[in-house]
Tab-separated table of C-alpha atoms in Angstrom:
chain	number	residue	atom	x	y	z
A	1	UNK	CA	170.211	141.772	102.936
A	2	UNK	CA	168.576	140.769	106.360
A	3	UNK	CA	165.315	138.594	106.100
A	4	UNK	CA	163.176	137.577	109.301
A	5	UNK	CA	161.014	134.542	108.376
A	6	UNK	CA	158.027	134.033	111.201
A	7	UNK	CA	158.008	130.193	111.549
A	8	UNK	CA	160.477	127.666	111.405
A	9	UNK	CA	158.624	124.696	110.247
A	10	UNK	CA	159.184	122.561	107.312
A	11	UNK	CA	158.029	124.820	104.586
A	12	UNK	CA	159.587	127.876	106.538
A	13	UNK	CA	162.707	125.875	106.582
A	14	UNK	CA	162.450	125.243	102.940
A	15	UNK	CA	162.448	129.016	102.488
A	16	UNK	CA	165.328	129.594	104.839
A	17	UNK	CA	167.422	127.146	103.031
A	18	UNK	CA	166.857	128.830	99.577
A	19	UNK	CA	167.345	132.444	100.957
A	20	UNK	CA	170.613	131.152	102.612
A	21	UNK	CA	171.949	129.588	99.406
A	22	UNK	CA	171.164	132.781	97.664
A	23	UNK	CA	173.419	134.655	100.207
A	24	UNK	CA	170.860	136.372	102.180
A	25	UNK	CA	171.212	136.663	105.868
A	26	UNK	CA	168.166	134.840	107.557
A	27	UNK	CA	166.787	135.222	111.041
A	28	UNK	CA	163.775	132.845	112.128
A	29	UNK	CA	161.354	133.123	114.992
A	30	UNK	CA	159.170	130.201	116.400
A	31	UNK	CA	157.105	128.986	119.449
A	32	UNK	CA	159.444	128.164	122.528
A	33	UNK	CA	158.238	124.541	122.187
A	34	UNK	CA	157.661	124.054	118.661
A	35	UNK	CA	155.185	121.114	117.619
A	36	UNK	CA	156.844	120.329	114.208
A	37	UNK	CA	155.902	117.136	112.281
A	38	UNK	CA	158.833	116.843	110.020
A	39	UNK	CA	161.249	117.199	112.442
A	40	UNK	CA	164.064	116.290	110.505
A	41	UNK	CA	163.606	119.263	108.153
A	42	UNK	CA	162.545	122.003	110.458
A	43	UNK	CA	164.897	124.671	111.838
A	44	UNK	CA	162.538	124.922	114.975
A	45	UNK	CA	164.163	122.093	116.338
A	46	UNK	CA	167.161	124.256	117.125
A	47	UNK	CA	165.154	125.832	119.936
A	48	UNK	CA	164.597	122.389	121.654
A	49	UNK	CA	168.365	120.929	121.061
A	50	UNK	CA	170.521	124.043	120.660
A	51	UNK	CA	171.383	123.223	116.998
A	52	UNK	CA	169.717	121.845	113.961
A	53	UNK	CA	171.330	121.013	110.649
A	54	UNK	CA	168.703	120.861	107.674
A	55	UNK	CA	170.948	119.441	104.687
A	56	UNK	CA	174.018	121.329	104.614
A	57	UNK	CA	172.654	124.550	106.783
A	58	UNK	CA	173.041	124.666	110.347
A	59	UNK	CA	170.525	126.628	112.709
A	60	UNK	CA	171.424	127.823	116.137
A	61	UNK	CA	169.034	128.992	118.900
A	62	UNK	CA	169.752	132.481	119.946
A	63	UNK	CA	168.556	134.177	123.174
A	64	UNK	CA	168.359	137.442	121.823
A	65	UNK	CA	168.391	139.695	118.758
A	66	UNK	CA	172.218	140.678	119.657
A	67	UNK	CA	172.880	137.070	120.123
A	68	UNK	CA	171.201	136.250	116.390
A	69	UNK	CA	173.558	138.947	114.794
A	70	UNK	CA	176.680	137.117	116.287
A	71	UNK	CA	175.063	133.510	114.856
A	72	UNK	CA	174.819	135.316	111.533
A	73	UNK	CA	178.636	136.143	111.547
A	74	UNK	CA	179.437	132.462	111.571
A	75	UNK	CA	177.302	131.742	108.555
A	76	UNK	CA	174.373	129.938	110.503
A	77	UNK	CA	170.784	130.883	110.816
A	78	UNK	CA	169.930	131.962	114.265
A	79	UNK	CA	166.381	130.876	115.577
A	80	UNK	CA	164.707	132.955	118.214
A	81	UNK	CA	161.881	131.873	120.431
A	82	UNK	CA	159.782	134.772	119.696
A	83	UNK	CA	156.231	134.034	118.247
A	84	UNK	CA	155.127	137.562	118.052
A	85	UNK	CA	158.374	138.697	116.246
A	86	UNK	CA	158.962	141.471	118.769
A	87	UNK	CA	162.801	141.213	117.372
A	88	UNK	CA	161.784	143.156	114.268
A	89	UNK	CA	162.186	146.381	116.252
A	90	UNK	CA	165.713	145.713	116.928
A	91	UNK	CA	166.889	143.889	113.766
A	92	UNK	CA	165.309	146.143	111.458
A	93	UNK	CA	165.270	143.470	108.832
A	94	UNK	CA	165.176	144.556	104.882
A	95	UNK	CA	162.099	142.040	104.548
A	96	UNK	CA	159.712	140.058	106.612
A	97	UNK	CA	158.304	136.847	105.481
A	98	UNK	CA	155.356	135.285	107.338
A	99	UNK	CA	155.820	131.484	107.024
A	100	UNK	CA	153.757	130.410	110.029
A	101	UNK	CA	151.256	128.831	107.800
A	102	UNK	CA	148.434	129.383	110.106
A	103	UNK	CA	145.907	129.880	107.430
A	104	UNK	CA	145.453	133.438	108.876
A	105	UNK	CA	147.376	136.585	109.542
A	106	UNK	CA	148.774	136.418	113.037
A	107	UNK	CA	149.890	139.960	113.306
A	108	UNK	CA	152.035	140.715	110.248
A	109	UNK	CA	151.847	144.113	108.943
A	110	UNK	CA	152.602	145.550	105.750
A	111	UNK	CA	154.807	148.242	107.573
A	112	UNK	CA	156.880	145.751	109.379
A	113	UNK	CA	159.707	146.187	106.628
A	114	UNK	CA	160.289	147.612	103.547
A	115	UNK	CA	159.202	144.351	102.061
A	116	UNK	CA	156.737	141.984	103.605
A	117	UNK	CA	155.652	138.809	101.945
A	118	UNK	CA	152.917	136.443	103.079
A	119	UNK	CA	153.070	132.714	102.439
A	120	UNK	CA	149.695	130.930	101.940
A	121	UNK	CA	146.095	131.775	102.611
A	122	UNK	CA	145.350	134.531	105.219
A	123	UNK	CA	147.174	137.461	103.438
A	124	UNK	CA	145.998	139.835	100.711
A	125	UNK	CA	148.796	141.674	98.437
A	126	UNK	CA	148.637	145.595	99.145
A	127	UNK	CA	146.885	145.321	102.341
A	128	UNK	CA	148.984	143.354	104.893
A	129	UNK	CA	151.822	142.486	102.852
A	130	UNK	CA	153.651	143.670	99.457
A	131	UNK	CA	153.000	140.181	98.000
A	132	UNK	CA	151.740	136.672	98.729
A	133	UNK	CA	153.269	133.327	97.761
A	134	UNK	CA	150.795	130.343	96.636
A	135	UNK	CA	151.148	127.257	98.747
A	136	UNK	CA	148.452	125.158	97.208
A	137	UNK	CA	149.978	122.018	95.295
A	138	UNK	CA	148.944	122.559	91.681
A	139	UNK	CA	149.763	124.695	88.514
A	140	UNK	CA	150.139	128.031	90.777
A	141	UNK	CA	152.531	126.317	93.501
A	142	UNK	CA	154.886	128.725	94.205
A	143	UNK	CA	153.555	131.813	92.125
A	144	UNK	CA	154.116	135.313	93.442
A	145	UNK	CA	150.566	136.898	93.985
A	146	UNK	CA	150.714	140.979	93.513
A	147	UNK	CA	146.911	141.323	93.830
A	148	UNK	CA	144.405	139.847	95.671
A	149	UNK	CA	145.143	136.464	98.050
A	150	UNK	CA	146.372	132.983	97.543
A	151	UNK	CA	143.692	130.148	97.192
A	152	UNK	CA	141.653	129.559	100.317
A	153	UNK	CA	142.678	126.584	102.708
A	154	UNK	CA	140.785	123.372	101.754
A	155	UNK	CA	142.055	121.674	104.683
A	156	UNK	CA	142.748	118.730	102.263
A	157	UNK	CA	146.522	117.627	102.014
A	158	UNK	CA	148.114	117.646	98.705
A	159	UNK	CA	148.155	114.505	96.657
A	160	UNK	CA	151.616	112.623	96.990
A	161	UNK	CA	151.990	109.036	95.537
A	162	UNK	CA	148.239	108.833	94.771
A	163	UNK	CA	147.042	109.627	98.363
A	164	UNK	CA	145.856	112.944	100.239
A	165	UNK	CA	144.276	112.909	103.294
A	166	UNK	CA	145.019	109.169	103.778
A	167	UNK	CA	148.787	110.244	104.479
A	168	UNK	CA	148.154	112.173	107.570
A	169	UNK	CA	147.916	110.828	111.259
A	170	UNK	CA	145.879	112.438	113.718
A	171	UNK	CA	145.916	112.272	117.447
A	172	UNK	CA	143.061	109.860	118.523
A	173	UNK	CA	142.281	111.848	121.962
A	174	UNK	CA	143.207	114.449	124.040
A	175	UNK	CA	146.429	113.933	126.072
A	176	UNK	CA	150.365	113.475	125.713
A	177	UNK	CA	151.626	111.664	122.639
A	178	UNK	CA	153.781	108.725	123.213
A	179	UNK	CA	155.510	107.733	120.096
A	180	UNK	CA	156.442	103.823	119.256
A	181	UNK	CA	157.888	104.492	115.798
A	182	UNK	CA	160.643	106.970	114.370
A	183	UNK	CA	160.728	108.971	111.471
A	184	UNK	CA	162.345	106.968	108.548
A	185	UNK	CA	160.698	103.446	109.706
A	186	UNK	CA	158.754	101.728	106.998
A	187	UNK	CA	155.100	101.107	108.026
A	188	UNK	CA	152.353	99.158	106.909
A	189	UNK	CA	148.768	99.960	106.810
A	190	UNK	CA	147.284	99.596	110.297
A	191	UNK	CA	150.404	99.759	112.222
A	192	UNK	CA	150.655	101.732	115.224
A	193	UNK	CA	152.609	104.820	115.407
A	194	UNK	CA	152.076	105.849	118.877
A	195	UNK	CA	149.650	106.293	121.535
A	196	UNK	CA	147.292	108.923	123.543
A	197	UNK	CA	146.794	107.500	126.719
A	198	UNK	CA	145.517	104.038	125.986
A	199	UNK	CA	144.333	104.888	122.269
A	200	UNK	CA	146.516	103.828	119.498
A	201	UNK	CA	147.279	106.099	116.383
A	202	UNK	CA	147.419	103.831	113.613
A	203	UNK	CA	148.720	104.474	109.866
A	204	UNK	CA	146.428	104.654	107.283
A	205	UNK	CA	148.343	103.549	104.420
A	206	UNK	CA	151.775	101.778	104.019
A	207	UNK	CA	155.088	103.724	103.082
A	208	UNK	CA	157.621	105.593	105.106
A	209	UNK	CA	157.071	107.625	108.334
A	210	UNK	CA	158.224	110.906	107.185
A	211	UNK	CA	157.070	112.852	110.095
A	212	UNK	CA	156.013	112.299	113.600
A	213	UNK	CA	155.335	114.389	116.688
A	214	UNK	CA	158.001	114.049	119.342
A	215	UNK	CA	157.683	111.838	122.226
A	216	UNK	CA	155.779	113.609	125.193
A	217	UNK	CA	153.920	116.138	122.988
A	218	UNK	CA	150.709	117.371	124.544
A	219	UNK	CA	147.836	116.996	121.916
A	220	UNK	CA	144.270	117.277	121.070
A	221	UNK	CA	141.997	115.022	119.388
A	222	UNK	CA	142.213	115.570	115.587
A	223	UNK	CA	145.564	117.207	115.822
A	224	UNK	CA	148.056	116.282	112.904
A	225	UNK	CA	150.706	114.190	114.602
A	226	UNK	CA	152.304	112.120	111.656
A	227	UNK	CA	152.755	111.787	108.183
A	228	UNK	CA	153.299	108.692	105.954
A	229	UNK	CA	154.962	109.065	102.645
A	230	UNK	CA	153.547	106.296	100.262
A	231	UNK	CA	156.482	106.432	98.019
A	232	UNK	CA	158.571	104.588	100.522
A	233	UNK	CA	161.693	106.605	100.051
A	234	UNK	CA	163.637	107.068	103.279
A	235	UNK	CA	165.949	109.676	101.853
A	236	UNK	CA	162.981	112.213	101.489
A	237	UNK	CA	162.636	112.261	105.200
A	238	UNK	CA	165.901	114.009	105.582
A	239	UNK	CA	165.476	116.141	102.409
A	240	UNK	CA	163.539	119.701	102.240
A	241	UNK	CA	160.175	118.875	99.889
A	242	UNK	CA	159.785	119.859	96.481
A	243	UNK	CA	156.656	122.105	97.754
A	244	UNK	CA	158.943	124.032	100.275
A	245	UNK	CA	161.655	124.533	97.597
A	246	UNK	CA	158.926	125.856	95.145
A	247	UNK	CA	157.604	128.045	97.773
A	248	UNK	CA	160.978	129.038	98.673
A	249	UNK	CA	161.891	130.036	94.991
A	250	UNK	CA	158.480	132.143	95.250
A	251	UNK	CA	159.528	134.009	98.140
A	252	UNK	CA	163.070	134.841	96.830
A	253	UNK	CA	161.442	136.041	93.750
A	254	UNK	CA	159.004	138.243	95.779
A	255	UNK	CA	161.915	139.736	97.955
A	256	UNK	CA	163.855	140.661	94.814
A	257	UNK	CA	160.720	142.189	93.182
A	258	UNK	CA	159.542	144.155	96.078
A	259	UNK	CA	162.490	144.928	98.158
A	260	UNK	CA	163.691	148.673	97.848
A	261	UNK	CA	166.546	149.128	95.254
């Protein structure tokens, strides 16, 4: 089975990892210059570096749908710089998974493939996709929705280690981000993780720097630019999250339930 995943950020990469391990062939698409926070677990980084390995799976940048098919033959995941997913026409996937996590539908249609899955808010099962998967942390995380839509976006990050919104670092101004710390660094409340111009971006809590924009990334004031994990476990920086795996399990279930026999 060939599955096209729109998006190649950390949650999309967790989905890809789970589908790949289930012996599905996975192709991913993303922006030509992705702005991932959890760069150590994002297959989107293949578009910047040629290759990216997350846990035990390697992705490669592909310049065309034909090259993507060649990469699949090697057992790797191809990633195309194709935010509009124009490659659908050439690849004719058995399933399309919209995991852009834009909180709204950016163009995915229920007619894109025999099985179309929407991940998170912005989709309605039976209207623009065959099924949705819940992304909100809590009792329904990863559940397959066959009628209606996932819980609307609350704009509040999920609770980890007793902290929610405090975990997130946001750009203090418009400009170009300059990092002073690295993913995996231990930090204390008040530490400076980077600058935008002369404005410092400081950590709100202590823990480990789990995600951080790459040096030289253009940002706007308030844009999410970093993530501190209060649990302080460095290994988590290099592992797909529990949330991503739960959502990946829901996507796998949805594909198996709604794909043509």
